[in-house]
Amino acid sequence: MPSRRNLIASLAAGVGLAATLRPGRTLAQTAGTSEGQKMWGGRFSEKPGAIMQEINVSIDVDRRFWKQDLRASRAHAAMLAKQKIITGEDAARIDAGLATIEGEITAGTFPFRREFEDIHLNVEARLGELIGPSAGRLHTARSRNDQVATDFRLWVRDALDEMQAKVRDLQLALVHRADQHTATLMPGFTHMQPAQPVTLGHHLMAYVEMFGRDVSRMADARRRMNECPLGSAALAGTSFPIDRTMTAQALGFDRPTANSLDGVADRDFALEALAAATLCSGHLSRLAEEMVIWTNPQFGFITFSDSYSTGSSIMPQKRNPDAAELVRAKAGPISGDFIALNTVMKGLPLAYDKDMQEDKPPVFNAFDNLDLAVRAMTGMVLDFKANPARMAAVAASGFATATDLADWLVQTLNIPFREAHHIAGAAVKLAESKGLDLPELSLKQLKSLHPGITADVYRVLTAEASAASRTSYGGTAPAQVHQQIARWKGLLKAG
């Protein structure tokens, strides 16, 4: 059994407990390799330990933005050549080598190696193998700090662009289905209790508005993040005569970041993207929850085809809305990803800290989940089949036109609304005691509540009349729903 001192020394060197206890296992056999260290290890004489190698490596994660890394490197090399910091010949070799690497990664033949820690060192190492010493000039006037900040901004910007397009597809699907159901009655709820009749088209258009705000937030986040950190170097800028505006423009940024410390330290852009993703996932979850409720046979408002339903391994009758439930669940990890990154960043001093290596997993995970949830919801919106008869029957029940009775009393008899509200409440109480709904009360029974009530009141006590009467801007009246559908068709067509 090794002594406590030897055990602690072995663990510090990167040897696991099991390896320490096994005879014949040497430090050399368990320590990490040093290939990646060649890129930065001039000051070091010993190899990193195995544990250090394992916790330090990020290539398994950050390989996802290889396209952004190559794009930024090519822009940087072109700028270095223009500024005569490197020769045109070296820049041409670098560009050709990076093009070869792009081809290798696309073809799946690029040798991603964990000993080179991250995507940046993997690319630089392979570039050296392809073009020789010229590869070493690419890193002139930049650091991995501004390199990763630039790559990550490019990736998030691309992700936001793609997500906006997919959310717009979802909006188009909702508008399409709303257009089919502008006059399809359904119950509106507050406190999950029957409130007033609405139309299915109106209900679906509410989500079009929500997702429109999500797209707007993503667009705002994109505008705010569209500054280029490249050229910030490690934290203080560089003494080389670089042209940061040139690289910013080449990469589609509006301008370079104005402060080199902020350029490498900032991850607001990732947090803001995650915040937008979190809000969007919440809207998806709300719609998914309603779909779960609506498909319950006790509601029976909609059904999904077999494409978006599953069964039970023990109960043959079951038809489960699992796709909706899984979309509902995605809101949890997505909002958790925002909290995770915010917690990583909350106490970090300027400028770059290795903690920030943990910035990418939550962002990648959140956008992967959001992408799947948006596409699944788009499919469900296009797939569901409504049951208008059942929805209309429920819309007309539960004294849903009590407010219409109160409004009629105000408009026809000039009764103050509070008094009318009291009379309508008494009508509900009377109907409930008789086992009737409001339209089933006799005129004599209604007159017992107020002698001025006439037979004209019955025209406002149907669910159809109730929905049709809500003609205020943004209301549920079919004419208003048509107006909002036309507006959104124009907005979505214009992108």
Coordinates of N, CA, C and O in Angstrom, one line a residue, residues 396-466:
A396 N -69.9 26.8 -25.4 CA -71.3 27.3 -25.1 C -71.7 26.9 -23.7 O -72.7 27.4 -23.2
S397 N -70.9 26.1 -23.0 CA -71.2 25.6 -21.7 C -70.6 26.5 -20.6 O -69.7 27.3 -20.9
G398 N -70.9 26.2 -19.3 CA -70.2 26.9 -18.2 C -70.5 28.3 -18.1 O -69.7 29.1 -17.6
F399 N -71.7 28.7 -18.5 CA -72.2 30.1 -18.4 C -71.2 31.1 -19.1 O -70.9 32.2 -18.6
A400 N -70.7 30.7 -20.2 CA -69.6 31.4 -20.9 C -70.1 32.8 -21.4 O -69.3 33.6 -21.8
T401 N -71.4 33.0 -21.5 CA -71.9 34.2 -22.1 C -72.5 35.2 -21.0 O -73.2 36.1 -21.3
A402 N -72.1 34.9 -19.8 CA -72.5 35.8 -18.7 C -72.1 37.3 -18.9 O -72.8 38.2 -18.6
T403 N -70.8 37.4 -19.4 CA -70.4 38.8 -19.7 C -71.2 39.5 -20.8 O -71.4 40.7 -20.7
D404 N -71.6 38.6 -21.7 CA -72.4 39.2 -22.8 C -73.8 39.7 -22.3 O -74.3 40.7 -22.7
L405 N -74.3 38.9 -21.3 CA -75.6 39.4 -20.7 C -75.3 40.7 -20.0 O -76.1 41.7 -20.1
A406 N -74.2 40.8 -19.2 CA -73.9 42.1 -18.6 C -73.8 43.2 -19.6 O -74.3 44.4 -19.4
D407 N -73.0 43.0 -20.6 CA -72.8 44.0 -21.7 C -74.2 44.4 -22.3 O -74.4 45.6 -22.6
W408 N -75.1 43.5 -22.5 CA -76.4 43.8 -23.1 C -77.2 44.7 -22.2 O -77.8 45.7 -22.6
L409 N -77.1 44.4 -20.9 CA -77.8 45.3 -19.9 C -77.3 46.7 -19.9 O -78.1 47.7 -19.8
V410 N -76.0 46.8 -20.1 CA -75.4 48.2 -20.1 C -75.8 48.9 -21.4 O -76.2 50.1 -21.4
Q411 N -75.6 48.2 -22.5 CA -75.9 48.8 -23.8 C -77.3 49.1 -24.1 O -77.7 50.1 -24.8
T412 N -78.2 48.2 -23.7 CA -79.6 48.3 -24.0 C -80.4 49.0 -23.0 O -81.3 49.8 -23.3
L413 N -80.2 48.8 -21.7 CA -81.0 49.4 -20.6 C -80.2 50.5 -19.9 O -80.8 51.1 -19.0
N414 N -79.0 50.8 -20.4 CA -78.2 51.9 -19.8 C -78.0 51.7 -18.3 O -78.0 52.6 -17.5
I415 N -77.8 50.4 -17.9 CA -77.5 50.1 -16.5 C -76.0 50.3 -16.2 O -75.2 49.8 -17.1
P416 N -75.6 50.8 -15.1 CA -74.1 50.9 -14.8 C -73.5 49.4 -14.8 O -74.2 48.5 -14.4
F417 N -72.3 49.3 -15.3 CA -71.7 48.0 -15.5 C -71.7 47.2 -14.2 O -72.0 46.0 -14.1
R418 N -71.4 47.8 -13.0 CA -71.3 47.1 -11.8 C -72.7 46.5 -11.4 O -72.8 45.4 -10.9
E419 N -73.7 47.2 -11.7 CA -75.1 46.7 -11.4 C -75.4 45.6 -12.4 O -76.0 44.6 -12.0
A420 N -75.0 45.8 -13.7 CA -75.3 44.8 -14.7 C -74.5 43.5 -14.3 O -75.0 42.4 -14.5
H421 N -73.3 43.7 -13.8 CA -72.5 42.5 -13.4 C -73.2 41.7 -12.3 O -73.2 40.5 -12.3
H422 N -73.8 42.4 -11.4 CA -74.5 41.8 -10.3 C -75.7 41.0 -10.8 O -76.0 39.9 -10.4
I423 N -76.5 41.6 -11.7 CA -77.6 41.0 -12.3 C -77.2 39.7 -13.1 O -77.9 38.7 -13.0
A424 N -76.2 39.8 -13.9 CA -75.7 38.7 -14.6 C -75.2 37.6 -13.7 O -75.5 36.4 -14.0
G425 N -74.6 37.9 -12.6 CA -74.2 36.9 -11.6 C -75.4 36.2 -11.0 O -75.4 35.0 -10.8
A426 N -76.4 37.0 -10.8 CA -77.7 36.4 -10.2 C -78.3 35.5 -11.2 O -78.9 34.4 -10.9
A427 N -78.2 35.8 -12.5 CA -78.7 34.9 -13.6 C -77.9 33.6 -13.6 O -78.5 32.5 -13.8
V428 N -76.6 33.7 -13.4 CA -75.8 32.5 -13.4 C -76.3 31.6 -12.2 O -76.4 30.4 -12.3
K429 N -76.4 32.2 -11.0 CA -76.8 31.5 -9.8 C -78.2 30.8 -10.0 O -78.4 29.7 -9.7
L430 N -79.1 31.6 -10.7 CA -80.4 31.0 -10.9 C -80.4 29.8 -11.9 O -81.0 28.7 -11.6
A431 N -79.6 30.0 -13.0 CA -79.5 28.9 -13.9 C -78.8 27.7 -13.3 O -79.2 26.5 -13.6
E432 N -77.8 27.9 -12.5 CA -77.1 26.8 -11.9 C -78.0 26.1 -10.9 O -78.0 24.8 -10.9
S433 N -78.9 26.8 -10.2 CA -79.8 26.1 -9.3 C -80.9 25.3 -10.0 O -81.4 24.3 -9.5
K434 N -81.2 25.7 -11.3 CA -82.2 25.0 -12.1 C -81.6 23.9 -13.0 O -82.3 23.2 -13.7
G435 N -80.2 23.8 -12.9 CA -79.6 22.8 -13.8 C -79.6 23.2 -15.3 O -79.6 22.4 -16.2
L436 N -79.6 24.5 -15.5 CA -79.7 25.1 -16.9 C -78.5 25.9 -17.2 O -77.7 26.2 -16.4
D437 N -78.4 26.2 -18.5 CA -77.4 27.2 -18.9 C -78.1 28.5 -19.2 O -79.4 28.5 -19.3
L438 N -77.4 29.6 -19.4 CA -78.0 30.9 -19.5 C -79.1 31.0 -20.6 O -80.2 31.5 -20.4
P439 N -78.8 30.5 -21.8 CA -79.8 30.6 -22.9 C -81.0 29.8 -22.6 O -82.1 30.0 -23.3
E440 N -81.0 28.9 -21.7 CA -82.1 28.0 -21.4 C -83.1 28.6 -20.3 O -84.2 28.1 -20.1
L441 N -82.7 29.8 -19.7 CA -83.6 30.4 -18.8 C -84.7 31.1 -19.6 O -84.6 31.6 -20.7
S442 N -85.9 31.0 -19.0 CA -87.1 31.6 -19.7 C -87.0 33.1 -19.5 O -86.3 33.7 -18.6
L443 N -87.8 33.8 -20.4 CA -87.8 35.3 -20.3 C -88.4 35.7 -18.9 O -88.0 36.7 -18.3
K444 N -89.4 34.9 -18.4 CA -90.0 35.2 -17.1 C -88.9 35.1 -16.0 O -88.9 36.0 -15.1
Q445 N -88.1 34.1 -16.1 CA -87.0 34.0 -15.1 C -86.0 35.1 -15.2 O -85.6 35.7 -14.1
L446 N -85.7 35.5 -16.4 CA -84.8 36.7 -16.5 C -85.4 38.0 -16.1 O -84.8 38.8 -15.4
K447 N -86.7 38.2 -16.4 CA -87.4 39.4 -15.9 C -87.5 39.5 -14.4 O -87.6 40.6 -13.8
S448 N -87.4 38.3 -13.8 CA -87.5 38.3 -12.3 C -86.2 39.0 -11.7 O -86.2 39.4 -10.6
L449 N -85.2 39.0 -12.5 CA -83.9 39.6 -12.1 C -83.9 41.1 -12.4 O -83.3 41.9 -11.7
H450 N -84.6 41.5 -13.6 CA -84.7 42.9 -13.9 C -85.9 43.0 -14.9 O -85.9 42.4 -16.0
P451 N -86.9 43.8 -14.6 CA -88.1 43.9 -15.4 C -87.8 44.4 -16.8 O -88.7 44.2 -17.7
G452 N -86.7 45.1 -17.1 CA -86.5 45.7 -18.4 C -85.9 44.7 -19.4 O -85.8 45.0 -20.6
I453 N -85.6 43.5 -19.0 CA -85.0 42.5 -19.9 C -86.1 42.1 -20.9 O -87.3 41.8 -20.5
T454 N -85.8 42.0 -22.2 CA -86.7 41.6 -23.2 C -86.1 40.4 -24.0 O -85.0 40.0 -23.7
A455 N -86.9 39.9 -24.9 CA -86.5 38.7 -25.6 C -85.3 39.0 -26.5 O -84.6 38.0 -26.9
D456 N -85.0 40.2 -26.7 CA -83.8 40.6 -27.6 C -82.6 40.1 -26.9 O -81.5 39.8 -27.6
V457 N -82.6 39.8 -25.6 CA -81.4 39.4 -24.9 C -80.8 38.0 -25.4 O -79.6 37.8 -25.4
Y458 N -81.8 37.2 -25.9 CA -81.3 35.9 -26.3 C -80.4 35.9 -27.5 O -79.6 34.9 -27.7
R459 N -80.4 37.0 -28.3 CA -79.5 37.0 -29.4 C -78.0 37.1 -29.0 O -77.1 36.9 -29.8
V460 N -77.7 37.5 -27.8 CA -76.3 37.7 -27.4 C -75.9 36.5 -26.5 O -74.8 36.5 -26.0
L461 N -76.8 35.6 -26.2 CA -76.5 34.5 -25.2 C -75.9 33.3 -25.9 O -75.7 32.3 -25.2
T462 N -75.7 33.3 -27.2 CA -75.0 32.1 -27.9 C -73.5 32.3 -27.9 O -73.1 33.5 -28.0
A463 N -72.8 31.2 -28.0 CA -71.3 31.3 -28.1 C -70.9 32.0 -29.4 O -70.0 32.8 -29.5
E464 N -71.7 31.7 -30.5 CA -71.3 32.3 -31.8 C -71.5 33.8 -31.7 O -70.6 34.6 -32.2
A465 N -72.6 34.3 -31.2 CA -72.8 35.7 -31.1 C -71.8 36.4 -30.2 O -71.3 37.5 -30.4
S466 N -71.4 35.7 -29.1 CA -70.4 36.2 -28.2 C -69.1 36.5 -28.9 O -68.5 37.6 -28.8

